[in-house]
Amino acid sequence: MSDTHAQTVRYVRETMLPEREPPLAKTGVIKWMRENLFSSWINAILTIVSLYIIFVVLSAIIPWLLNSVWDAESLTECREILAAQGLSSHDGACGAVLTARWHQLVFGYYPSELYWRPILALALFLVGIAPVLFANLPRRMLLVSAAVPFVCFWLLWGGSVWFPVMIALGFVLGYLAMVLIGKALSPLAGIIAAIVLPILYWIFLAGPLAAVMADVVPLRIEEVQSRAFGGFMLSVVIGLSAIILSLPLGILLALARQSNLFIIKTSAVVFIEVIRGVPLIVWLFTAQLLLNYFLPRGTNFDLTLRVIIMVTLFSSAYIAEVVRGGLAALPKGQYEGADSLGLDYWQSMRLIILPQALKISIPGIVNTFIGLFKDTTLVVFIGLFDPIGITNAIRASTEWNGIYWELFVFIGLMFFIACYSMGRYSLYLEKKLQREHR
């Protein structure tokens, strides 16, 4: 015992070893490269090949951008300037087309003296959407969010202020119908009334009431026809309108498809399957040619608004299936737990089921929105001047006939910024709502 104890005590360390730097292969950039680029010989080969391809592409694009000509009146003059520098016509971009026609690419044919109106509308939209996207803002700002769509509509199209006011009253009418009729009869009757009554009001009463009020109190700004809309502004108007409107409609369709009521479930299934089974371009032609036949005689329904309605319906069918997937992913115990608390159907959906289902569905919903925003370029086939349509008009002029890449790179960059922003917000929202680590 004594020998063992003496031998053990002999090797007891009385001082700590000094700290040493970790090996270079286990920290910093080298560690990241080993784990992400050269973790195996296959990944190493793929990394080298990818870097070579990137080098080849950038070695062609970067000089082309650096040699850009920004001050010229035509493509011919751009080529002359490049030739004077000893470069061929393919060695430099003709950025002058962007400096000369950027306003058309962004605003279309909107009157230049009224550019402040779409800019102000976009600023108001960002202010209004902020309390919806970020929960740390005051909830009272949601009142601003509710009013912003109608203000933006008035700023973009102009005319009498009473038309958007009467449209907003339709939503108030729907809310009152849902509350009053829901209490008097049943929640289902209130929901049906909240849908049917505003539609009838908008079709038959909103226009005449707006005209009467415009005669009594004439508050109006200069009216702009929808044919003046174009460029990226048109894509933003159609895309954002459809995104905002299709989300609540898609949620209602998803709930209707899972309903136990035969008529509601069948109607939702038929609507979703018919809309999803036909290409968007067909529905756009339907909006252009056929939608007016379902309206009262003499009604002049704006083509852009018809397109917004049809794109909204198309997107809502896809959103409904995405949300239905989120609902199906929830365990049955969540529904049983809501029932055990004594909650009715709408309370359980609002407080327990939908928050979880929508959290699961965030990637699919945002993916649908991104695809929808890019699909707004299809309106070029029905005569609307989206960014692609504007490029066709620019290239048809004698000054810029024959120019391609500069315009398409600019359009691609604008769409990339918008779609990338939606994707980043989706990741932010997923991380914020993640609860598994708590």
PDB file of C-alpha atoms in Angstrom, residues 122 125-126 133 232-233 235-237 239-240 243 366-367 369-377 387 409-426:
ATOM      1  CA  LEU A 122     -43.863  51.527 -52.153  1.00  0.00           C
ATOM      2  CA  PHE A 125     -46.317  49.513 -48.332  1.00  0.00           C
ATOM      3  CA  LEU A 126     -43.013  48.823 -46.572  1.00  0.00           C
ATOM      4  CA  LEU A 133     -43.398  40.707 -40.705  1.00  0.00           C
ATOM      5  CA  PHE A 232     -40.758  46.269 -62.775  1.00  0.00           C
ATOM      6  CA  MET A 233     -43.510  48.371 -61.194  1.00  0.00           C
ATOM      7  CA  SER A 235     -44.535  43.039 -61.695  1.00  0.00           C
ATOM      8  CA  VAL A 236     -44.420  44.430 -58.160  1.00  0.00           C
ATOM      9  CA  VAL A 237     -48.071  45.546 -58.252  1.00  0.00           C
ATOM     10  CA  GLY A 239     -46.966  40.067 -57.530  1.00  0.00           C
ATOM     11  CA  LEU A 240     -47.435  41.769 -54.160  1.00  0.00           C
ATOM     12  CA  ILE A 243     -49.190  37.383 -52.559  1.00  0.00           C
ATOM     13  CA  VAL A 366     -42.376  31.329 -49.547  1.00  0.00           C
ATOM     14  CA  ASN A 367     -41.331  29.079 -52.421  1.00  0.00           C
ATOM     15  CA  PHE A 369     -44.576  33.282 -53.493  1.00  0.00           C
ATOM     16  CA  ILE A 370     -41.173  33.433 -55.184  1.00  0.00           C
ATOM     17  CA  GLY A 371     -42.443  31.384 -58.120  1.00  0.00           C
ATOM     18  CA  LEU A 372     -45.530  33.578 -58.356  1.00  0.00           C
ATOM     19  CA  PHE A 373     -43.473  36.773 -58.389  1.00  0.00           C
ATOM     20  CA  LYS A 374     -41.299  35.468 -61.231  1.00  0.00           C
ATOM     21  CA  ASP A 375     -44.360  34.237 -63.143  1.00  0.00           C
ATOM     22  CA  THR A 376     -45.640  37.806 -63.402  1.00  0.00           C
ATOM     23  CA  THR A 377     -43.482  38.056 -66.525  1.00  0.00           C
ATOM     24  CA  PRO A 387     -40.012  44.124 -67.819  1.00  0.00           C
ATOM     25  CA  VAL A 409     -28.923  41.294 -66.802  1.00  0.00           C
ATOM     26  CA  PHE A 410     -30.604  44.364 -65.300  1.00  0.00           C
ATOM     27  CA  ILE A 411     -33.995  42.635 -65.148  1.00  0.00           C
ATOM     28  CA  GLY A 412     -32.476  39.485 -63.677  1.00  0.00           C
ATOM     29  CA  LEU A 413     -30.726  41.542 -61.013  1.00  0.00           C
ATOM     30  CA  MET A 414     -33.967  43.251 -59.974  1.00  0.00           C
ATOM     31  CA  PHE A 415     -35.820  39.954 -59.705  1.00  0.00           C
ATOM     32  CA  PHE A 416     -32.909  38.385 -57.840  1.00  0.00           C
ATOM     33  CA  ILE A 417     -32.919  41.142 -55.218  1.00  0.00           C
ATOM     34  CA  ALA A 418     -36.660  40.759 -54.636  1.00  0.00           C
ATOM     35  CA  CYS A 419     -36.670  36.943 -54.545  1.00  0.00           C
ATOM     36  CA  TYR A 420     -33.496  36.723 -52.457  1.00  0.00           C
ATOM     37  CA  SER A 421     -35.023  39.100 -49.906  1.00  0.00           C
ATOM     38  CA  MET A 422     -38.087  36.863 -49.595  1.00  0.00           C
ATOM     39  CA  GLY A 423     -35.883  33.819 -49.162  1.00  0.00           C
ATOM     40  CA  ARG A 424     -33.777  35.444 -46.446  1.00  0.00           C
ATOM     41  CA  TYR A 425     -36.874  36.554 -44.563  1.00  0.00           C
ATOM     42  CA  SER A 426     -38.147  32.978 -44.753  1.00  0.00           C
TER      43      SER A 426
END
